[in-house]
Coordinates of C-alpha atoms in Angstrom, one line a residue:
X139 CA 59.5 234.6 -108.1
X140 CA 57.0 231.8 -108.2
X141 CA 53.3 231.9 -107.3
X142 CA 50.9 229.0 -107.5
X143 CA 47.2 229.5 -107.0
X144 CA 45.4 226.3 -106.2
X145 CA 41.6 226.2 -106.2
X146 CA 39.2 223.3 -105.5
X147 CA 35.8 223.8 -107.0
X148 CA 32.8 223.8 -104.6
X149 CA 35.0 223.3 -101.5
X150 CA 33.3 224.6 -98.3
X151 CA 35.5 225.6 -95.5
X152 CA 33.7 223.7 -92.7
X153 CA 34.4 220.3 -94.4
X154 CA 38.1 220.7 -93.7
X155 CA 39.9 219.6 -90.5
X156 CA 41.8 222.8 -90.6
X157 CA 38.5 224.6 -90.2
X158 CA 37.0 222.4 -87.5
X159 CA 35.6 219.5 -89.4
X160 CA 35.6 216.2 -87.5
X161 CA 37.2 214.4 -90.5
X162 CA 40.7 215.2 -91.6
X163 CA 39.6 215.4 -95.2
X164 CA 42.6 217.2 -96.7
X165 CA 45.7 216.5 -94.5
X166 CA 47.9 217.8 -97.3
X167 CA 46.9 221.3 -96.3
X168 CA 48.7 221.0 -93.0
X169 CA 51.9 221.7 -95.0
X170 CA 50.4 225.1 -95.9
X171 CA 49.2 225.9 -92.4
X172 CA 52.6 224.8 -90.9
X173 CA 54.5 227.3 -93.2
X174 CA 51.8 229.9 -93.8
X175 CA 48.6 231.7 -92.8
X176 CA 45.1 230.4 -92.4
X177 CA 42.4 233.0 -93.0
X178 CA 39.5 232.0 -90.7
X179 CA 36.8 234.1 -92.3
X180 CA 37.3 234.2 -96.0
X181 CA 34.4 234.5 -98.4
X182 CA 33.8 234.2 -102.1
X183 CA 31.9 236.9 -103.9
X184 CA 29.3 234.6 -105.4
X185 CA 27.8 231.2 -104.6
X186 CA 28.7 229.7 -108.0
X187 CA 31.6 229.6 -110.5
X188 CA 30.3 231.8 -113.3
X189 CA 30.6 235.0 -111.1
X190 CA 33.2 233.9 -108.6
X191 CA 36.2 232.9 -110.8
X192 CA 36.1 236.0 -113.1
X193 CA 35.8 238.2 -110.0
X194 CA 38.8 236.8 -108.3
X195 CA 40.9 236.8 -111.5
X196 CA 40.2 240.5 -111.9
X197 CA 39.2 241.8 -108.5
X198 CA 36.0 243.2 -110.0
X199 CA 32.5 242.2 -109.0
X200 CA 31.0 242.2 -112.5
X201 CA 33.9 240.7 -114.4
X202 CA 31.8 237.9 -115.8
X203 CA 30.2 240.3 -118.2
X204 CA 33.2 242.3 -119.3
X205 CA 36.2 240.0 -118.9
X206 CA 37.8 240.9 -122.2
X207 CA 38.1 244.5 -121.2
X208 CA 39.5 244.0 -117.7
X209 CA 43.1 243.3 -116.6
X210 CA 43.4 239.8 -115.2
X211 CA 46.1 238.4 -112.9
X212 CA 47.7 236.7 -115.8
X213 CA 47.6 239.7 -118.2
X214 CA 49.1 242.0 -115.6
X215 CA 51.9 239.5 -114.7
X216 CA 52.4 238.6 -118.3
X217 CA 53.0 242.2 -119.2
X218 CA 55.8 242.3 -116.6
X219 CA 57.5 239.3 -118.0
X220 CA 56.1 236.6 -115.8
X221 CA 55.3 233.2 -117.4
X222 CA 51.7 232.3 -116.8
X223 CA 49.7 229.1 -117.1
X224 CA 46.3 227.6 -116.0
X225 CA 45.8 223.8 -115.5
X226 CA 42.3 222.5 -115.0
X227 CA 39.2 221.0 -116.5
X228 CA 36.7 222.4 -118.9
X229 CA 34.0 223.3 -116.4
X230 CA 36.4 225.4 -114.5
X231 CA 39.2 227.2 -116.4
X232 CA 37.2 227.3 -119.6
X233 CA 34.0 228.6 -118.1
X234 CA 33.4 231.9 -119.8
X235 CA 33.5 233.0 -123.5
X236 CA 36.4 235.4 -122.9
X237 CA 39.9 234.6 -121.9
X238 CA 41.8 235.0 -118.6
X239 CA 44.9 235.6 -120.9
X240 CA 47.3 233.0 -119.6
X241 CA 50.2 232.2 -121.8
X242 CA 49.1 228.6 -121.7
X243 CA 45.6 227.4 -120.9
X244 CA 45.9 223.6 -120.3
X245 CA 42.2 222.8 -120.3
X246 CA 41.8 219.1 -119.9
X247 CA 38.1 218.8 -120.6
X248 CA 36.0 216.0 -119.3
X249 CA 37.0 212.3 -118.9
X250 CA 35.1 209.2 -120.1
X251 CA 32.6 209.3 -117.2
X252 CA 30.7 212.1 -118.8
X253 CA 30.0 210.2 -122.0
X254 CA 29.3 206.9 -120.2
X255 CA 26.9 208.5 -117.7
X256 CA 24.9 210.1 -120.5
X257 CA 25.0 207.3 -123.0
X258 CA 21.6 205.8 -121.9
X259 CA 19.6 209.1 -122.0
X260 CA 16.4 208.7 -123.9
X261 CA 16.4 209.5 -127.6
X262 CA 13.7 212.2 -127.0
X263 CA 15.8 213.9 -124.4
X264 CA 18.9 213.8 -126.6
X265 CA 16.8 215.5 -129.4
X266 CA 15.5 218.1 -127.0
X267 CA 19.1 218.7 -125.8
X268 CA 20.2 219.3 -129.4
X269 CA 17.2 221.6 -130.2
X270 CA 17.9 223.5 -127.0
X271 CA 21.6 224.0 -128.0
X272 CA 20.5 225.3 -131.4
X273 CA 18.2 227.7 -129.7
X274 CA 21.1 229.0 -127.6
X275 CA 22.8 230.2 -130.8
X276 CA 19.7 231.9 -132.2
X277 CA 18.6 233.5 -128.9
X278 CA 21.3 236.2 -128.7
X279 CA 20.4 237.4 -132.2
X280 CA 16.7 237.7 -131.4
X281 CA 17.4 239.5 -128.1
X282 CA 18.4 242.5 -130.1
X283 CA 14.7 242.9 -130.9
X284 CA 13.3 242.6 -127.4
X285 CA 9.5 242.3 -128.2
X286 CA 10.2 239.6 -130.8
X287 CA 12.5 237.8 -128.5
X288 CA 10.0 237.8 -125.6
X289 CA 7.3 236.3 -127.8
X290 CA 9.5 233.6 -129.3
X291 CA 11.1 232.8 -126.0
X292 CA 7.7 232.3 -124.4
X293 CA 6.5 230.0 -127.2
X294 CA 9.7 228.1 -127.1
X295 CA 9.5 227.4 -123.4
X296 CA 5.9 226.2 -123.7
X297 CA 6.6 223.9 -126.7
X298 CA 10.1 222.5 -125.9
X299 CA 10.4 220.7 -122.5
X300 CA 13.3 221.3 -120.3
X301 CA 16.1 218.8 -121.0
X302 CA 16.5 216.0 -118.5
X303 CA 19.2 216.1 -115.9
X304 CA 22.7 216.4 -117.3
X305 CA 25.2 214.0 -115.8
X306 CA 28.6 215.6 -115.4
X307 CA 32.2 214.5 -115.8
X308 CA 35.5 216.2 -115.2
X309 CA 39.2 215.4 -115.3
X310 CA 40.4 213.7 -112.2
X311 CA 42.8 215.2 -109.6
X312 CA 45.3 212.6 -110.7
X313 CA 45.5 213.8 -114.3
X314 CA 45.4 217.5 -113.3
X315 CA 48.3 216.9 -110.9
X316 CA 50.3 215.0 -113.5
X317 CA 49.8 217.9 -116.0
X318 CA 50.8 220.5 -113.4
X319 CA 53.9 218.6 -112.3
X320 CA 55.0 218.2 -115.9
X321 CA 54.5 222.0 -116.4
X322 CA 56.6 222.7 -113.3
X323 CA 59.4 220.5 -114.5
X324 CA 59.6 222.5 -117.8
X325 CA 59.2 226.0 -116.2
X326 CA 60.8 225.8 -112.7
X327 CA 63.6 228.2 -113.7
X328 CA 61.2 230.9 -114.8
X329 CA 59.4 233.6 -112.9
X330 CA 55.9 232.2 -113.1
X331 CA 52.2 232.3 -112.0
X332 CA 50.5 228.9 -112.2
X333 CA 46.8 228.5 -111.5
X334 CA 45.7 224.8 -110.8
X335 CA 42.0 224.2 -110.6
X336 CA 40.7 220.9 -109.2
X337 CA 37.0 219.8 -109.5
X338 CA 36.8 217.2 -106.6
X339 CA 34.3 219.2 -104.5
X340 CA 31.9 219.4 -107.5
X341 CA 29.3 216.9 -108.4
X342 CA 29.3 214.1 -109.4
X343 CA 30.9 212.7 -106.2
X344 CA 32.6 209.4 -106.0
X345 CA 33.5 208.7 -109.7
X346 CA 37.3 208.6 -109.6
X347 CA 38.4 207.2 -106.3
X348 CA 38.6 203.4 -106.1
X349 CA 39.2 203.5 -102.4
X350 CA 36.9 206.1 -100.9
X351 CA 38.0 207.1 -97.4
X352 CA 34.6 207.3 -95.7
X353 CA 32.7 204.4 -97.4
X354 CA 33.2 200.7 -97.1
X355 CA 33.4 200.4 -100.8
X356 CA 32.9 202.5 -104.0
X357 CA 29.3 203.1 -105.1
X358 CA 28.3 201.8 -108.5
X359 CA 27.7 204.2 -111.3
X360 CA 23.9 203.8 -111.4
X361 CA 23.6 204.5 -107.7
X362 CA 25.7 207.7 -108.0
X363 CA 23.6 208.8 -111.0
X364 CA 20.4 208.3 -109.1
X365 CA 21.7 210.2 -106.1
X366 CA 23.0 213.1 -108.2
X367 CA 19.7 213.4 -110.1
X368 CA 17.5 213.3 -107.1
X369 CA 19.5 215.8 -105.2
X370 CA 19.6 218.1 -108.2
X371 CA 15.9 217.9 -109.3
X372 CA 14.0 216.7 -106.2
X373 CA 16.0 217.6 -103.2
X374 CA 13.0 217.1 -100.9
X375 CA 13.1 213.4 -101.7
X376 CA 16.6 212.9 -100.3
X377 CA 16.4 211.0 -97.1
X378 CA 18.5 211.6 -94.0
X379 CA 20.6 208.5 -94.7
X380 CA 21.1 209.6 -98.4
X381 CA 22.2 213.1 -97.2
X382 CA 24.8 211.4 -95.0
X383 CA 25.9 209.3 -98.0
X384 CA 26.2 212.4 -100.1
X385 CA 28.4 214.0 -97.5
X386 CA 30.5 210.8 -97.2
X387 CA 31.0 210.8 -100.9
X388 CA 31.9 214.5 -100.9
X389 CA 34.4 214.1 -98.0
X390 CA 35.9 211.0 -99.6
X391 CA 36.5 213.0 -102.8
X392 CA 38.3 215.7 -100.8
X393 CA 40.5 213.0 -99.2
X394 CA 41.2 211.7 -102.7
X395 CA 42.2 215.2 -103.9
X396 CA 44.4 215.6 -100.8
X397 CA 46.5 212.5 -101.9
X398 CA 47.2 214.2 -105.2
X399 CA 47.9 217.6 -103.5
X400 CA 50.6 215.7 -101.5
X401 CA 52.0 214.5 -104.8
X402 CA 52.1 218.0 -106.1
X403 CA 53.7 219.4 -103.0
X404 CA 56.3 216.6 -103.0
X405 CA 57.1 217.3 -106.6
X406 CA 57.5 221.0 -105.8
X407 CA 60.0 220.1 -103.1
X408 CA 61.9 217.8 -105.3
X409 CA 62.1 220.4 -108.1
X410 CA 63.3 223.1 -105.6
X411 CA 60.2 225.1 -106.1
X412 CA 58.5 224.7 -102.7
X413 CA 60.6 227.1 -100.6
X414 CA 60.8 229.7 -103.4
X415 CA 57.1 229.8 -104.1
X416 CA 54.1 231.7 -102.8
X417 CA 51.3 229.2 -102.6
X418 CA 47.6 230.3 -102.3
X419 CA 44.9 227.7 -101.7
X420 CA 41.2 228.4 -101.8
X421 CA 37.9 227.6 -103.6
X422 CA 35.5 229.5 -105.9
X423 CA 32.5 228.8 -103.6
X424 CA 31.1 226.2 -101.2
X425 CA 28.6 223.4 -101.5
X426 CA 25.3 222.9 -99.8
X427 CA 23.7 219.8 -98.2
X428 CA 20.1 220.9 -97.8
X429 CA 20.9 223.5 -95.1
X430 CA 18.4 225.7 -97.0
X431 CA 16.6 223.0 -98.9
X432 CA 18.9 222.4 -101.9
X433 CA 22.0 220.5 -102.8
X434 CA 25.1 221.4 -104.8
X435 CA 25.2 225.2 -105.2
X436 CA 21.8 226.4 -106.3
X437 CA 20.8 228.8 -103.6
X438 CA 21.2 232.2 -102.2
X439 CA 24.7 233.2 -100.9
X440 CA 24.3 231.7 -97.5
X441 CA 27.5 230.9 -95.6
X442 CA 27.7 227.3 -96.7
X443 CA 28.1 228.6 -100.2
X444 CA 30.4 231.5 -99.7
X445 CA 32.6 230.6 -96.7
X446 CA 35.7 229.2 -98.3
X447 CA 39.1 228.0 -97.1
X448 CA 42.0 230.4 -97.7
X449 CA 45.6 229.4 -96.9
X450 CA 48.7 231.3 -98.0
X451 CA 52.3 230.3 -97.8
X452 CA 54.8 233.0 -98.6
X453 CA 58.1 232.6 -100.3
X454 CA 60.6 231.4 -97.6
X455 CA 63.1 233.8 -96.2
X456 CA 61.4 237.1 -97.1
X457 CA 60.5 239.7 -94.6
X458 CA 56.8 239.3 -95.4
X459 CA 57.1 235.5 -94.8
X460 CA 58.6 236.0 -91.3
X461 CA 56.0 238.7 -90.4
X462 CA 53.0 236.7 -91.6
X463 CA 50.6 235.7 -88.8
X464 CA 49.6 232.1 -88.3
X465 CA 45.9 233.0 -88.4
X466 CA 43.9 236.0 -89.6
X467 CA 40.5 236.1 -88.0
X468 CA 39.2 239.3 -89.8
X469 CA 37.0 238.9 -92.8
X470 CA 38.6 238.6 -96.2
X471 CA 37.2 238.0 -99.7
X472 CA 38.3 236.5 -102.9
X473 CA 38.4 239.9 -104.5
X474 CA 41.6 240.2 -102.5
X475 CA 43.5 237.5 -104.5
X476 CA 44.4 239.5 -107.6
X477 CA 46.0 242.5 -105.6
X478 CA 47.8 240.0 -103.4
X479 CA 49.4 238.1 -106.2
X480 CA 50.4 241.3 -108.0
X481 CA 52.0 242.5 -104.8
X482 CA 53.9 239.2 -104.5
X483 CA 55.5 240.0 -107.8
X484 CA 56.4 243.6 -107.0
X485 CA 53.5 245.2 -108.9
X486 CA 51.7 248.0 -107.1
X487 CA 48.0 247.0 -106.8
X488 CA 47.1 250.7 -106.7
X489 CA 48.0 251.0 -110.4
X490 CA 44.8 249.1 -111.1
X491 CA 41.1 249.6 -110.4
X492 CA 40.9 246.6 -108.0
X493 CA 37.8 246.3 -105.8
X494 CA 39.8 244.2 -103.3
X495 CA 43.1 244.8 -101.5
X496 CA 46.1 242.7 -100.5
X497 CA 45.2 240.0 -98.0
X498 CA 47.8 241.0 -95.4
X499 CA 46.8 244.7 -95.4
X500 CA 43.8 246.6 -94.1
X501 CA 41.0 245.8 -91.7
X502 CA 37.9 243.6 -91.7
X503 CA 36.3 243.5 -95.1
X504 CA 32.7 244.3 -95.9
X505 CA 32.0 241.3 -97.9
X506 CA 29.5 241.6 -100.8
X507 CA 28.3 238.5 -102.8
X508 CA 26.2 238.4 -105.9
X509 CA 24.1 235.6 -107.2
X510 CA 20.6 234.5 -108.3
X511 CA 17.9 233.1 -106.1
X512 CA 15.8 230.0 -106.2
X513 CA 13.3 229.1 -107.5
X514 CA 12.5 232.2 -109.6
X515 CA 16.1 233.3 -110.5
X516 CA 15.8 236.7 -109.0
X517 CA 19.0 238.7 -108.9
X518 CA 20.5 238.6 -105.4
X519 CA 22.9 241.0 -103.6
X520 CA 24.2 240.0 -100.2
X521 CA 26.3 241.7 -97.6
X522 CA 28.2 240.3 -94.6
X523 CA 29.8 242.4 -91.9
X524 CA 29.4 243.6 -88.2
X525 CA 27.8 240.3 -87.3
X526 CA 24.9 240.6 -89.8
X527 CA 24.1 238.9 -93.0
X528 CA 21.9 240.8 -95.5
X529 CA 20.4 239.2 -98.6
X530 CA 18.3 241.1 -101.0
X531 CA 16.3 240.3 -104.2
X532 CA 13.5 242.1 -106.0
X533 CA 10.9 240.2 -104.0
X534 CA 12.3 239.9 -100.5
X535 CA 14.9 241.0 -97.9
X536 CA 16.6 238.6 -95.5
X537 CA 18.6 239.7 -92.4
X538 CA 20.3 237.4 -90.0
X539 CA 22.0 238.1 -86.7
X540 CA 24.9 235.7 -87.1
X541 CA 25.6 235.4 -83.4
X542 CA 22.0 234.4 -82.7
X543 CA 21.4 232.4 -85.9
X544 CA 24.7 231.3 -87.4
X545 CA 22.8 228.8 -89.7
X546 CA 20.9 231.7 -91.2
X547 CA 17.4 230.4 -90.5
X548 CA 15.9 233.1 -88.2
X549 CA 15.2 236.1 -90.4
X550 CA 15.0 239.3 -88.4
X551 CA 14.6 241.9 -91.2
X552 CA 11.3 243.1 -89.9
X553 CA 12.8 243.7 -86.5
X554 CA 15.8 245.7 -87.6
X555 CA 14.7 248.0 -90.5
X556 CA 17.6 250.4 -89.6
X557 CA 20.2 247.6 -90.2
X558 CA 18.5 246.7 -93.5
X559 CA 18.7 250.4 -94.6
X560 CA 22.3 250.6 -93.6
X561 CA 23.2 247.6 -95.8
X562 CA 21.1 248.8 -98.7
X563 CA 22.8 252.2 -98.6
X564 CA 26.3 250.8 -98.1
X565 CA 26.3 248.4 -101.1
X566 CA 26.9 250.2 -104.4
X567 CA 23.8 250.9 -106.4
X568 CA 25.2 249.5 -109.6
X569 CA 25.3 246.0 -108.1
X570 CA 21.5 246.1 -107.6
X571 CA 20.9 247.4 -111.1
X572 CA 23.2 245.0 -113.0
X573 CA 22.0 242.9 -115.9
X574 CA 21.0 239.4 -114.9
X575 CA 24.0 237.3 -115.9
X576 CA 22.3 234.1 -115.1
X577 CA 19.3 234.5 -117.4
X578 CA 21.1 235.8 -120.5
X579 CA 21.5 233.4 -123.3
X580 CA 24.9 231.7 -123.7
X581 CA 26.7 233.3 -126.6
X582 CA 27.4 229.9 -128.3
X583 CA 27.1 226.2 -128.0
X584 CA 30.4 225.8 -126.2
X585 CA 29.4 228.2 -123.5
X586 CA 26.0 226.6 -123.2
X587 CA 27.6 223.2 -122.8
X588 CA 29.9 224.5 -120.1
X589 CA 27.0 226.1 -118.2
X590 CA 25.1 222.9 -118.5
X591 CA 28.0 221.0 -117.1
X592 CA 28.1 223.2 -114.1
X593 CA 24.4 222.6 -113.5
X594 CA 23.2 226.2 -114.2
X595 CA 20.8 225.5 -117.0
X596 CA 19.1 222.3 -115.8
X597 CA 16.2 223.7 -113.8
X598 CA 14.6 226.6 -115.7
X599 CA 11.1 226.3 -114.4

């Protein structure tokens, strides 16, 4: 039995032709829809990677804070004799300071763009960056004495300026695909679970493709840097034409990624793996283009950030394959991935304390998503079901009638207090009382660097 989980970081569903986008950004995915099932209403359980990936690898909401103690897809399958591996880039598969417990973790890190893009940063900013990294090592020790920590932290934030914008870099889809194909060549005769994580939906856009599909020519590096920095630090200054340019770059990167997905699928067919494999395709979260004022993924769990693609092709010739529908319109969530993959390999999901359930079983899911708000980093809990979207933080409550306001702009919380109460009571209390994962200090310099690379530590004030 083979299972391949493919995720593309920051890929929103409505930028795919398979989900109604006017551009056919990822035609390679037609091979999955032709042989599998498209889940129309699939949602991540967080608007950014740090919560989302640990949660779908464990089917637990709060896995980001206790990953080492929880069974993961890889640990469960590994215990049953399945060979496991992850292929990706540092800002994805190496995100947290624990371990998803794959037999092999082929973390490809960042390519040369990261160093080149940051080489001309001011000396002052590089010094601040180093001081800030040192502080990230000391902070967890001081936190044990909370009054001391609070006083030192307040003084530190007043004296040390926030580091300048961090330009990112990640391994290209070409290199990720080459590595995955090489691994398949070596392991095609094994029962395996392979997770491949691409970064092409994540900023910076337009740095790997020399022939962007939706631009006349590639943008130069300085122009891309200016766009990324302005969108990240002063989104209100992005003009309408620049917003279109950002979306053109994003869509072009998806088309670039699609070319390499085609190479991956061709290799699977040539190796005799395609027919015998379960293939699951999704994302960890979406991406925003100022629908609610920001760019990238820096906002509350609005649908542009949690509605993700989900396509599943079952192993050919099985009863489950022949019975699988072409489309599932009911809501599903990424918490359902772990129980689904376990079931593929004959492992009963009920043996584990999963908070999701197999994708092809059960009714409409009551989707819950966690996150932090902007600009004050409040903890956020959101719920989405029965045509409503509920978003809660310590300072405010939002409620949207998704039929009347699908773009989530007309808040009707004051008009429907009974619906607000129903959501508040239905969502488990422990999700409202959790420790703020976003504001805790990184445990070491490596984790701090990874969080910076994903953009979560840039805008602190």
